[in-house]
XYZ file of C-alpha atoms in Angstrom:
734
model
C -20.002 13.524 -44.965
C -22.392 16.000 -46.402
C -24.629 18.060 -44.607
C -27.744 19.932 -45.910
C -27.285 23.563 -44.889
C -30.744 24.632 -46.112
C -32.151 22.877 -43.000
C -30.612 25.362 -41.040
C -32.318 28.634 -39.875
C -29.787 31.410 -40.144
C -30.016 34.054 -37.403
C -30.578 37.665 -38.675
C -31.497 40.860 -37.129
C -29.930 41.508 -33.875
C -31.387 44.317 -31.545
C -29.688 45.378 -28.311
C -31.635 44.321 -25.277
C -29.789 45.149 -22.325
C -26.127 45.602 -20.834
C -23.911 45.802 -17.859
C -20.223 46.154 -17.520
C -19.756 42.479 -17.942
C -22.594 41.144 -20.282
C -24.557 42.369 -23.322
C -27.792 40.759 -24.359
C -29.211 40.879 -27.974
C -32.613 39.674 -29.081
C -32.890 37.857 -32.328
C -36.534 36.915 -32.822
C -36.992 33.947 -30.625
C -33.198 33.740 -29.733
C -31.199 35.508 -27.102
C -27.497 36.270 -27.787
C -25.487 36.592 -24.547
C -22.128 38.034 -24.796
C -19.691 38.035 -21.675
C -16.507 39.683 -21.172
C -14.915 36.485 -19.245
C -11.217 38.132 -19.388
C -10.134 41.074 -21.537
C -9.097 38.598 -24.180
C -11.559 35.663 -23.648
C -15.179 36.384 -24.616
C -18.413 34.035 -24.123
C -20.951 33.731 -26.759
C -24.108 31.965 -25.689
C -27.121 31.632 -28.029
C -30.279 30.704 -26.033
C -33.694 29.294 -27.456
C -35.727 28.606 -24.310
C -35.813 25.084 -22.746
C -34.375 24.202 -19.711
C -31.389 26.433 -19.603
C -31.117 26.862 -15.908
C -31.110 22.976 -15.590
C -28.555 22.801 -18.183
C -26.272 25.338 -16.432
C -26.902 23.550 -13.284
C -25.723 20.210 -14.470
C -22.563 21.658 -16.206
C -21.683 23.555 -13.131
C -21.857 20.200 -11.156
C -19.458 18.653 -13.767
C -16.964 21.499 -13.197
C -15.773 22.093 -16.847
C -15.043 25.732 -15.778
C -12.714 26.419 -13.128
C -13.049 30.332 -13.218
C -15.622 33.035 -13.104
C -15.984 36.014 -15.394
C -13.630 38.678 -14.558
C -13.462 40.982 -17.475
C -15.597 44.099 -18.543
C -16.697 45.893 -21.390
C -15.116 49.314 -21.569
C -17.398 50.285 -24.162
C -20.336 49.034 -26.099
C -20.993 51.254 -29.181
C -23.741 51.013 -31.733
C -22.166 51.735 -35.176
C -23.472 51.724 -38.587
C -24.927 48.310 -39.561
C -24.058 46.823 -36.111
C -22.207 46.752 -32.755
C -18.717 46.997 -31.359
C -18.145 45.585 -27.782
C -14.732 46.811 -26.454
C -12.754 45.147 -23.692
C -9.778 47.451 -23.800
C -7.623 44.408 -25.207
C -10.050 43.229 -27.926
C -12.955 44.245 -29.732
C -15.987 41.990 -31.064
C -17.726 43.581 -33.985
C -21.212 42.264 -34.910
C -23.349 42.956 -37.989
C -27.007 43.285 -36.818
C -28.433 41.950 -40.164
C -26.378 38.944 -40.972
C -24.864 38.226 -37.420
C -21.317 38.382 -39.185
C -18.624 38.718 -36.338
C -15.287 39.791 -36.160
C -12.717 39.580 -33.208
C -10.022 42.209 -33.415
C -6.802 42.539 -31.035
C -4.136 45.125 -31.132
C -6.230 46.494 -34.095
C -5.667 43.314 -36.148
C -8.364 40.935 -37.405
C -8.010 37.696 -35.739
C -11.076 35.685 -36.412
C -14.161 36.368 -38.375
C -17.266 34.850 -39.711
C -17.565 32.758 -43.002
C -16.596 34.688 -46.124
C -17.879 31.926 -48.429
C -20.210 33.998 -50.712
C -21.019 30.672 -53.113
C -23.943 30.923 -55.466
C -25.690 28.315 -53.467
C -27.376 30.803 -51.372
C -28.827 28.996 -48.185
C -27.270 25.938 -49.471
C -23.775 27.336 -48.352
C -22.298 27.250 -44.877
C -23.941 29.689 -42.553
C -22.624 32.184 -40.172
C -24.896 31.347 -37.282
C -27.925 28.799 -37.524
C -29.971 26.638 -35.694
C -31.574 23.154 -37.271
C -35.150 23.340 -38.072
C -35.862 19.789 -36.431
C -32.919 18.882 -34.102
C -32.495 22.302 -32.542
C -28.631 21.848 -33.087
C -26.470 24.855 -33.358
C -23.821 25.689 -36.315
C -21.363 28.548 -35.957
C -19.032 29.012 -38.917
C -15.868 30.903 -39.189
C -13.458 31.983 -42.219
C -10.087 30.291 -42.830
C -7.258 31.710 -44.840
C -5.662 29.245 -47.210
C -2.475 28.900 -45.156
C -4.480 28.671 -41.626
C -3.502 25.850 -39.643
C -5.660 24.663 -36.858
C -4.655 22.459 -33.698
C -6.250 20.759 -30.613
C -9.300 18.953 -30.267
C -7.942 16.453 -27.944
C -5.908 13.300 -28.550
C -6.318 12.846 -32.206
C -4.048 10.246 -33.786
C -4.475 11.847 -37.338
C -2.515 14.898 -38.439
C -1.904 17.469 -35.998
C -2.953 20.206 -38.288
C -6.887 19.555 -38.483
C -7.249 21.685 -41.625
C -9.195 19.476 -44.111
C -10.543 17.034 -41.654
C -14.133 16.545 -40.231
C -13.302 15.813 -36.550
C -15.832 14.859 -34.010
C -15.637 15.474 -30.378
C -16.818 12.217 -29.325
C -15.375 9.932 -26.590
C -14.742 6.678 -28.168
C -13.050 3.234 -27.351
C -11.008 3.902 -30.509
C -9.621 0.396 -30.345
C -6.335 1.801 -31.523
C -4.902 4.849 -33.197
C -5.655 4.113 -36.849
C -8.773 6.400 -37.254
C -10.226 9.744 -36.444
C -11.636 7.915 -33.179
C -10.224 9.134 -29.930
C -10.428 8.291 -26.112
C -9.514 11.459 -25.073
C -11.540 14.572 -26.831
C -12.173 18.164 -26.044
C -13.800 20.779 -28.273
C -10.894 23.235 -27.894
C -8.916 24.207 -30.974
C -6.591 27.141 -31.672
C -4.477 28.550 -34.521
C -0.962 30.154 -34.557
C -2.528 33.267 -36.055
C -3.689 34.247 -32.541
C -7.190 32.702 -31.857
C -8.785 29.905 -30.271
C -12.237 28.632 -29.502
C -13.795 26.349 -27.034
C -17.321 24.728 -27.253
C -18.500 24.825 -23.313
C -20.683 21.373 -23.800
C -20.688 17.885 -22.984
C -22.492 17.163 -26.435
C -20.975 15.733 -29.392
C -19.375 18.666 -31.685
C -18.572 18.393 -35.310
C -15.758 20.379 -36.312
C -15.587 20.771 -40.251
C -12.045 22.442 -40.173
C -11.521 23.582 -43.969
C -13.611 20.363 -44.934
C -13.754 20.323 -48.438
C -17.476 18.951 -48.567
C -18.756 21.744 -46.428
C -16.367 24.837 -47.409
C -12.660 24.128 -47.847
C -12.069 27.931 -46.636
C -14.260 27.777 -43.519
C -14.175 26.236 -39.969
C -17.754 24.990 -39.445
C -18.817 23.796 -35.831
C -21.909 21.838 -35.273
C -22.892 21.428 -31.856
C -25.401 18.734 -31.137
C -27.285 20.711 -28.173
C -30.134 23.174 -27.573
C -27.648 25.702 -26.583
C -24.549 27.295 -28.321
C -21.978 28.270 -25.757
C -18.729 29.082 -27.329
C -15.567 30.809 -25.668
C -13.348 32.867 -28.150
C -9.678 33.636 -27.345
C -7.474 36.278 -28.660
C -3.917 36.054 -27.758
C -0.508 36.595 -29.249
C 0.937 32.869 -29.180
C 0.196 29.215 -28.893
C 1.643 29.304 -25.281
C -0.709 32.303 -24.343
C -3.576 30.504 -25.938
C -3.080 27.401 -23.799
C -2.536 29.369 -20.620
C -6.076 31.099 -21.514
C -7.972 27.752 -22.116
C -6.216 26.331 -18.650
C -7.182 29.699 -16.840
C -10.708 28.732 -18.004
C -10.830 25.060 -17.272
C -8.275 24.577 -14.693
C -4.637 24.066 -14.295
C -2.813 20.383 -14.239
C -1.289 19.546 -11.035
C 2.239 18.334 -10.522
C 2.805 14.433 -10.700
C 4.950 12.585 -8.320
C 8.608 12.046 -8.715
C 8.247 8.174 -8.989
C 5.584 8.517 -11.824
C 8.325 9.573 -13.999
C 10.134 6.314 -13.581
C 9.546 3.343 -15.862
C 6.067 1.582 -15.589
C 6.016 -2.184 -16.661
C 3.122 -3.974 -17.628
C 1.637 -6.769 -19.651
C -1.739 -8.012 -20.738
C -1.104 -9.636 -18.601
C 0.594 -11.347 -15.777
C -1.672 -14.439 -15.085
C -0.471 -15.605 -11.666
C 1.756 -14.529 -8.910
C 4.590 -16.333 -10.139
C 4.739 -14.543 -13.470
C 4.575 -11.105 -11.964
C 7.085 -11.930 -9.319
C 9.418 -13.363 -11.956
C 9.198 -10.305 -14.290
C 9.963 -7.960 -11.058
C 12.793 -10.215 -10.102
C 14.022 -10.097 -13.439
C 13.968 -6.555 -13.924
C 16.289 -5.937 -10.714
C 18.429 -9.133 -11.701
C 18.982 -7.750 -15.234
C 19.589 -4.228 -13.994
C 16.560 -2.668 -15.820
C 15.645 0.546 -13.702
C 11.815 0.626 -12.901
C 9.462 2.106 -10.454
C 5.916 0.591 -11.121
C 4.541 -2.818 -11.997
C 1.058 -3.331 -12.964
C -1.661 -5.755 -12.367
C -3.802 -5.536 -15.492
C -7.494 -6.356 -15.531
C -7.315 -10.157 -15.832
C -4.160 -10.258 -13.862
C -5.840 -9.739 -10.510
C -9.524 -9.654 -10.918
C -11.995 -12.594 -11.728
C -13.303 -11.532 -14.930
C -16.965 -12.994 -14.911
C -17.547 -10.867 -11.655
C -15.559 -7.853 -12.053
C -15.179 -5.041 -11.108
C -15.303 -5.629 -7.366
C -12.238 -4.137 -5.630
C -11.203 -7.689 -4.688
C -8.532 -9.853 -5.555
C -9.218 -13.089 -7.359
C -9.014 -15.490 -4.425
C -8.002 -18.597 -6.789
C -4.905 -16.882 -7.535
C -4.490 -14.257 -4.779
C -5.529 -15.681 -1.197
C -3.192 -13.541 0.431
C -2.602 -10.198 -1.770
C -1.077 -8.096 1.038
C 1.931 -10.777 0.890
C 2.389 -10.405 -2.783
C 2.360 -6.584 -2.502
C 4.764 -6.730 0.166
C 7.122 -8.698 -1.902
C 7.023 -6.320 -4.592
C 7.401 -3.417 -2.099
C 10.606 -5.207 -0.866
C 11.917 -4.983 -4.540
C 11.184 -1.277 -4.416
C 8.328 -1.419 -6.744
C 5.133 0.634 -6.682
C 2.126 -1.279 -7.531
C -0.636 -0.126 -10.111
C -3.842 -2.118 -10.237
C -6.534 -1.974 -13.128
C -10.119 -1.009 -12.942
C -13.264 -0.065 -14.820
C -16.329 1.625 -13.691
C -18.660 -1.556 -14.387
C -19.953 -4.077 -12.231
C -20.922 -7.435 -13.437
C -24.462 -8.804 -12.963
C -22.519 -11.970 -11.488
C -21.046 -9.801 -8.736
C -22.096 -10.520 -5.373
C -22.734 -6.747 -4.638
C -24.607 -5.926 -8.004
C -28.182 -6.493 -6.670
C -27.627 -4.294 -3.444
C -25.949 -1.532 -5.430
C -28.666 -1.730 -8.172
C -31.225 -1.395 -5.283
C -29.670 1.856 -4.260
C -29.895 3.236 -7.615
C -26.128 3.348 -8.049
C -26.045 2.470 -11.705
C -27.263 4.204 -14.688
C -30.842 3.740 -15.440
C -32.869 2.928 -18.818
C -35.577 4.717 -20.222
C -37.969 2.489 -17.806
C -36.228 3.560 -14.911
C -34.493 0.236 -14.329
C -30.826 -0.436 -13.990
C -29.370 -0.388 -17.422
C -27.686 -3.507 -18.268
C -24.901 -2.996 -20.562
C -24.065 -5.737 -22.801
C -20.593 -5.826 -24.606
C -20.577 -6.315 -28.401
C -19.833 -10.012 -29.035
C -20.663 -10.112 -32.899
C -18.470 -12.152 -34.842
C -17.932 -9.319 -37.248
C -17.399 -6.221 -34.806
C -16.440 -7.814 -31.471
C -13.391 -6.149 -30.016
C -12.211 -9.167 -28.159
C -11.165 -11.243 -30.908
C -9.317 -14.562 -30.316
C -7.384 -13.255 -27.633
C -9.504 -11.748 -25.096
C -12.592 -13.386 -23.597
C -15.714 -11.524 -23.545
C -16.802 -9.234 -20.482
C -20.015 -9.886 -18.661
C -23.075 -7.938 -18.920
C -22.638 -5.206 -16.328
C -24.370 -2.186 -14.523
C -22.536 1.052 -15.163
C -21.758 3.032 -11.994
C -23.476 6.585 -12.022
C -21.219 9.116 -10.741
C -23.746 11.738 -10.717
C -24.854 9.964 -7.846
C -23.449 11.415 -4.712
C -23.558 8.083 -2.750
C -22.350 6.071 -5.769
C -19.707 8.409 -6.070
C -18.428 8.454 -2.451
C -18.732 4.543 -2.526
C -16.472 4.035 -5.457
C -14.102 6.650 -4.320
C -13.815 5.259 -0.783
C -13.571 1.568 -1.646
C -10.191 2.486 -2.890
C -8.846 2.805 0.514
C -9.159 -0.955 0.934
C -6.616 -1.434 -1.983
C -4.316 1.459 -0.738
C -4.265 0.088 2.547
C -2.811 -3.201 1.059
C -0.154 -1.248 -0.436
C -1.448 -0.438 -3.761
C -0.173 2.894 -5.122
C -2.056 3.863 -8.093
C -4.836 2.649 -10.170
C -5.091 2.151 -13.881
C -8.212 3.762 -14.737
C -9.524 2.067 -17.846
C -12.589 2.384 -19.990
C -15.055 4.894 -19.325
C -16.430 5.358 -23.041
C -19.517 2.858 -22.668
C -22.407 5.206 -21.707
C -25.190 4.681 -24.315
C -27.152 7.354 -25.583
C -30.400 5.878 -24.002
C -29.288 5.911 -20.380
C -30.591 8.093 -17.919
C -28.378 9.421 -14.980
C -29.472 10.402 -11.115
C -28.798 14.120 -11.981
C -31.440 13.769 -14.898
C -28.953 13.846 -17.629
C -29.246 11.923 -20.741
C -26.647 9.245 -21.971
C -26.274 11.245 -24.705
C -25.059 14.370 -22.864
C -23.425 12.309 -20.010
C -21.457 10.029 -22.483
C -18.553 12.662 -23.094
C -17.982 13.923 -19.541
C -18.476 10.372 -17.772
C -14.829 9.445 -18.115
C -13.863 12.894 -16.569
C -16.090 12.434 -13.601
C -14.586 8.774 -13.192
C -11.146 9.822 -13.365
C -11.802 12.618 -11.002
C -13.403 10.347 -8.538
C -10.430 7.947 -8.633
C -7.933 10.875 -8.547
C -9.512 12.214 -5.095
C -9.303 8.607 -3.639
C -5.731 8.506 -4.453
C -5.120 12.168 -3.060
C -7.191 11.257 -0.025
C -4.994 8.338 0.865
C -1.429 9.186 -0.623
C -1.681 13.072 -0.522
C 0.759 14.878 -2.993
C 1.713 11.555 -4.380
C -1.427 11.025 -6.183
C -2.061 10.206 -9.808
C -4.057 7.808 -12.043
C -3.116 6.140 -15.261
C -6.323 7.105 -17.220
C -7.468 6.345 -20.849
C -10.386 8.326 -21.709
C -11.144 12.121 -21.128
C -13.221 15.202 -21.951
C -12.383 18.721 -21.065
C -11.228 19.150 -17.505
C -9.427 15.484 -17.543
C -6.108 17.172 -17.533
C -6.777 18.179 -14.045
C -6.607 14.435 -12.854
C -3.342 13.317 -14.334
C -2.241 11.414 -16.246
C -3.443 9.817 -19.492
C -2.124 7.250 -21.816
C -2.823 6.538 -25.440
C -5.067 3.377 -25.461
C -4.227 0.414 -27.721
C -1.736 1.094 -30.523
C -0.987 -1.402 -33.115
C 2.228 -2.957 -33.010
C 3.898 -1.790 -36.021
C 5.702 1.398 -37.322
C 2.431 3.305 -38.103
C 1.040 2.693 -34.598
C 4.196 4.272 -33.335
C 3.618 7.319 -35.338
C -0.018 7.666 -34.565
C 0.798 7.310 -30.832
C 3.135 10.187 -31.029
C 0.720 12.238 -32.816
C -2.011 11.515 -30.486
C 0.366 12.490 -27.409
C 1.264 15.703 -29.090
C -2.414 16.664 -29.895
C -3.208 16.074 -26.386
C -0.633 18.331 -25.414
C -1.905 20.952 -27.852
C -5.218 20.669 -26.121
C -4.325 21.581 -22.569
C -2.964 18.301 -21.078
C 0.822 18.334 -20.217
C 1.389 14.562 -19.561
C 0.884 11.592 -21.756
C 2.254 8.005 -22.473
C 1.681 5.279 -24.730
C 1.880 1.495 -24.760
C 5.486 1.076 -25.672
C 5.814 -1.613 -28.224
C 2.339 -1.380 -29.149
C -0.780 -3.272 -27.655
C -1.821 -5.686 -30.387
C -0.942 -7.055 -33.699
C -0.851 -10.070 -35.877
C 2.742 -10.362 -34.967
C 4.665 -9.331 -31.952
C 6.808 -6.152 -32.662
C 10.202 -6.831 -33.731
C 12.982 -5.871 -31.963
C 14.136 -2.867 -34.029
C 10.261 -1.719 -33.587
C 10.483 -2.225 -29.921
C 13.654 -0.228 -29.400
C 12.641 2.732 -31.578
C 9.454 2.920 -29.755
C 11.673 2.685 -26.349
C 14.119 5.564 -27.645
C 11.252 7.896 -28.679
C 9.166 7.385 -25.420
C 11.872 8.156 -22.811
C 11.402 11.750 -24.001
C 7.755 11.696 -23.227
C 6.447 12.844 -19.867
C 5.598 9.081 -18.896
C 6.953 5.914 -19.954
C 5.410 2.359 -19.701
C 5.909 -0.841 -21.773
C 2.685 -2.653 -22.235
C 0.775 -4.939 -24.704
C -0.669 -8.291 -25.502
C 2.420 -10.758 -24.836
C 5.620 -10.069 -23.582
C 7.002 -6.505 -23.672
C 10.052 -6.899 -21.230
C 13.339 -5.841 -22.998
C 15.041 -9.294 -22.789
C 12.274 -10.989 -24.806
C 13.659 -9.304 -27.944
C 16.930 -11.004 -27.930
C 20.357 -9.914 -26.380
C 21.371 -7.104 -28.576
C 17.991 -5.271 -27.990
C 18.177 -6.005 -24.348
C 21.686 -4.411 -23.944
C 20.566 -1.318 -26.079
C 17.309 -0.915 -24.279
C 19.032 -1.030 -20.830
C 20.960 1.986 -21.821
C 17.792 3.805 -22.845
C 16.122 2.848 -19.563
C 19.001 4.126 -17.632
C 19.181 7.384 -19.646
C 15.363 7.937 -18.912
C 16.439 7.864 -15.019
C 19.245 10.483 -15.821
C 16.764 12.884 -17.407
C 14.384 13.077 -14.393
C 16.090 16.178 -12.918
C 15.319 17.870 -16.332
C 11.770 16.190 -16.667
C 10.773 17.443 -13.135
C 11.543 20.855 -14.275
C 9.538 20.354 -17.490
C 6.647 19.097 -15.255
C 7.026 22.179 -12.960
C 6.914 24.454 -16.138
C 3.818 22.790 -17.198
C 2.306 23.472 -13.903
C 3.164 27.273 -14.286
C 2.588 27.749 -17.749
C 0.324 24.825 -19.187
C 3.063 23.927 -21.643
C 3.314 20.098 -22.252
C 6.305 18.023 -21.358
C 6.049 16.855 -25.008
C 5.698 19.791 -27.558
C 4.583 19.784 -31.066
C 6.602 21.748 -33.417
C 3.710 24.081 -34.103
C 3.553 24.916 -30.477
C 7.428 25.359 -29.996
C 8.270 27.199 -33.012
C 4.816 28.816 -34.249
C 6.345 31.209 -36.753
C 8.346 28.314 -38.486
C 5.917 27.275 -41.088
C 8.139 24.421 -42.314
C 8.697 23.117 -38.821
C 4.747 22.697 -38.517
C 4.985 20.240 -41.222
C 7.327 17.848 -38.987
C 4.441 16.516 -37.152
C 6.014 13.293 -35.463
C 9.460 15.290 -34.047
C 8.834 17.104 -31.040
C 10.340 19.238 -28.358
C 10.746 17.218 -24.975
C 10.741 20.405 -22.730
C 12.326 23.596 -23.807
C 15.831 22.276 -24.540
C 15.627 19.035 -26.569
C 14.427 18.352 -30.051
C 13.669 14.646 -30.564
C 13.518 12.914 -33.906
C 11.851 9.504 -33.809
C 12.770 6.850 -36.152
C 9.607 5.593 -37.918
C 10.816 3.021 -40.113
C 13.089 0.012 -40.348
C 16.714 0.735 -41.390
C 17.031 4.217 -39.165
C 16.193 6.750 -42.042
C 14.942 9.939 -40.618
C 14.400 13.453 -41.660
C 14.667 16.256 -39.175
C 13.932 19.784 -39.636
C 16.057 22.063 -37.375
C 14.418 25.572 -36.797
C 16.509 28.773 -36.713
C 19.254 28.990 -34.214
C 22.146 26.496 -33.122
C 21.572 22.905 -32.382
C 24.032 20.223 -31.068
C 23.677 16.499 -31.211
C 23.165 15.148 -28.079
C 25.001 11.959 -28.551
C 28.001 13.602 -30.554
C 28.241 16.913 -29.544
C 28.283 17.914 -33.386
C 26.946 21.653 -34.232
C 24.602 22.299 -36.677
C 23.089 25.636 -37.855
C 19.458 25.801 -37.885
C 16.950 26.394 -40.767
C 18.038 23.053 -42.580
C 16.826 19.850 -43.339
C 18.842 16.772 -42.222
C 18.504 13.421 -43.635
C 19.990 11.039 -41.351
C 20.564 7.223 -40.965
C 20.352 6.561 -37.221
C 22.168 3.700 -35.989
C 20.318 1.436 -33.790
C 21.879 2.453 -30.578
C 20.101 6.092 -30.696
C 17.677 8.267 -32.367
C 18.358 11.850 -33.234
C 18.222 14.283 -30.448
C 19.473 17.832 -30.457
C 20.043 20.136 -27.721
C 18.869 23.980 -28.524
C 21.762 26.419 -28.636
C 22.162 28.503 -25.305
C 20.194 25.633 -23.214
C 22.002 23.099 -20.692
C 20.549 19.643 -19.889
C 20.917 18.647 -16.230
C 21.553 14.761 -16.051
C 21.353 12.707 -12.679
C 23.352 9.747 -11.805
C 22.272 6.210 -12.678
C 19.854 4.799 -10.448
C 17.651 1.577 -10.206
C 14.472 3.426 -9.181
C 13.264 7.007 -8.078
C 13.713 6.117 -4.532
C 17.419 6.185 -5.231
C 17.269 10.030 -6.275
C 18.749 12.116 -3.658
C 18.316 15.661 -3.408
C 21.782 16.376 -2.533
C 22.926 14.510 -5.279
C 20.468 15.442 -7.902
C 22.791 16.124 -10.781
C 25.971 14.890 -11.840
C 26.473 16.149 -15.160
C 25.487 19.454 -17.181
C 25.558 19.155 -20.778
C 25.774 22.595 -22.244
C 24.596 23.462 -25.904
C 26.989 26.309 -26.635
C 27.202 29.438 -24.287
C 24.274 29.288 -21.736
C 21.952 32.096 -21.948
C 18.393 30.525 -21.307
C 17.181 29.596 -18.127
C 18.184 25.974 -17.268
C 14.956 23.617 -17.149
C 15.746 21.729 -13.660
C 13.579 20.435 -10.807
C 13.448 23.493 -8.513
C 13.204 21.345 -5.229
C 17.031 20.752 -5.495
C 19.447 23.032 -7.438
C 22.809 21.492 -6.140
C 25.551 20.240 -8.161
C 27.923 17.407 -7.195
C 31.066 16.776 -9.190
C 29.588 18.750 -11.941
C 31.059 17.777 -15.195
C 30.944 20.908 -17.220
C 32.688 21.343 -20.716
C 34.512 24.596 -19.922
C 35.215 26.784 -16.882
C 33.365 29.704 -18.439
C 30.163 27.582 -19.309
C 30.561 26.254 -15.513
C 30.512 29.888 -14.123
C 27.466 30.895 -16.388
C 25.652 27.795 -15.601
C 26.438 27.907 -11.581
C 25.443 31.597 -11.379
C 22.181 30.814 -13.183
C 21.559 28.108 -10.775
C 22.257 30.419 -7.966
C 19.689 32.792 -9.364
C 17.228 29.996 -9.539
């Protein structure tokens, strides 16, 4: 995609207008530059050019994208030759008065600066800071070194290092994991070199990250809004950058214990008999599981959905069915989306109350799905959905209605909602709060997920969670999210892993995928299905789902037997996974950690974008091709093969051929892995018998990642008495 940079008016000629201990204001012609010391290491830059800035700020405050207030202060604001220096004591922002070149320093080191591209093109080259002459959109451009890597920007399925890519922060029903389109976006990016940036907006943002058609040596941001509102972070590690970002936008809460169990789903169980057969077979065949899902068409009448009511033709007594599932120790998940069919009995009444988004004429916007033969997403498998109204979550009464209607389902015994869709707001829509559809579109799924999460918390307390698809900045506060509709092939698995890791690098600690893939011309092979299971048991959450059967026994007796062992090991991992969840709450570190986050100084490790750390102690190398061949990079240190115990020295590449039984997993030297007993569901996990084995990877020197709620060993199987003494002492110190 090319862009005509001559259409942007460069800002030049900064003049200091006024200042206080926290904010400094500069004038630049008709523009105002406002710099705020948000914290000692986080600076906020806002460029204002008139318009309804107060209204914009009020709407953004209503969305709650920011979860903190400015607390920093400038220790000094200095006028120097040619410009200004703004010093917080922890970092220094230098501004050139003539060209608006900026430099951000920390510890006396340059962390970030404006573009250094001085191509002969003059104003045809990428600008430092500029505003489009006709649209009023803003552009900010920063310099990149040749080896600068850039990460984040939401759940993107492309390469984790966004260098060389044109990335768009725009919430989209991506219809898979095969393109740059993504369900979950956030305009937050960071580099292992110690800088990060976040664009505080609900507008679309284009990120030309060393994008060759703009400038391969620059990071160009185009913000499709009349205000430029950017936070710059200067920290010493990716972990600190993530902490700073979530200090700004909010922390993710813990998820309930049962959510770490196996979720079972299919698109879809058509009848009570089908879902009960699956539930009974899971128990009869000794597959541990916690949650079973009624997907959209499984319990709703499609022509009239969504209406919080069970299809009476199939479920005349839903409480009875839910009770039967509860007797089998299942949690029950039900699907929803934030649209109401025009055929629904409540549509006209809700429309009269103004609870749907409006069109440009002030009438209820009637959303029509794409049914074109060339572009329809429904294909030959799914029947098209009805014309519908889109609920307006900016309307307080509509928000409260939708939130509170969930109590009817929860009262029947439903435990959690699958919060699907949310990407459908058209640009021409108008919201109750005055926002245009163009600016509401991206934040809409966050408001939707927030509403349903609040419903869950109101009824279920600390057992609240949702299973959400779409997201924006702040969505990580309403866990959890899964990765949409991957294709049922090896690249679908690879793309799903990258998407989960990218979401984790964007401030969201929890993620799942559709194990086995959602769609494809053919059902997944048994080998692919098993490899997907083996990789996914090390993600924060685990769900089998897709069009067609995804239960393990559907892939033959060998896969059934091997998958059963994986399901059981998933449950043995739960004491460790709960420790990783608690660590995520404290530090914002994701449960699945990309190598660039876990080992930022290891430039070789960064290249291995589909292997990852599960928590602090386990390195997981998924198998992504038939036959089992996989390359693994072991970073510096000692590593121990989880299944064989074999010791490996780090800083080496392994080329392995994995048997069908397991994928390569390595324990980090100095760490220990607590494992629990085999159980059929999390309800059988007892705090006084949480652990029955500790696998020690060499001499244990690191804190053990373990559920802090219960630190008691029972029949601890330790590899040596010396190691046992060390581990038990560390457990006692807690």
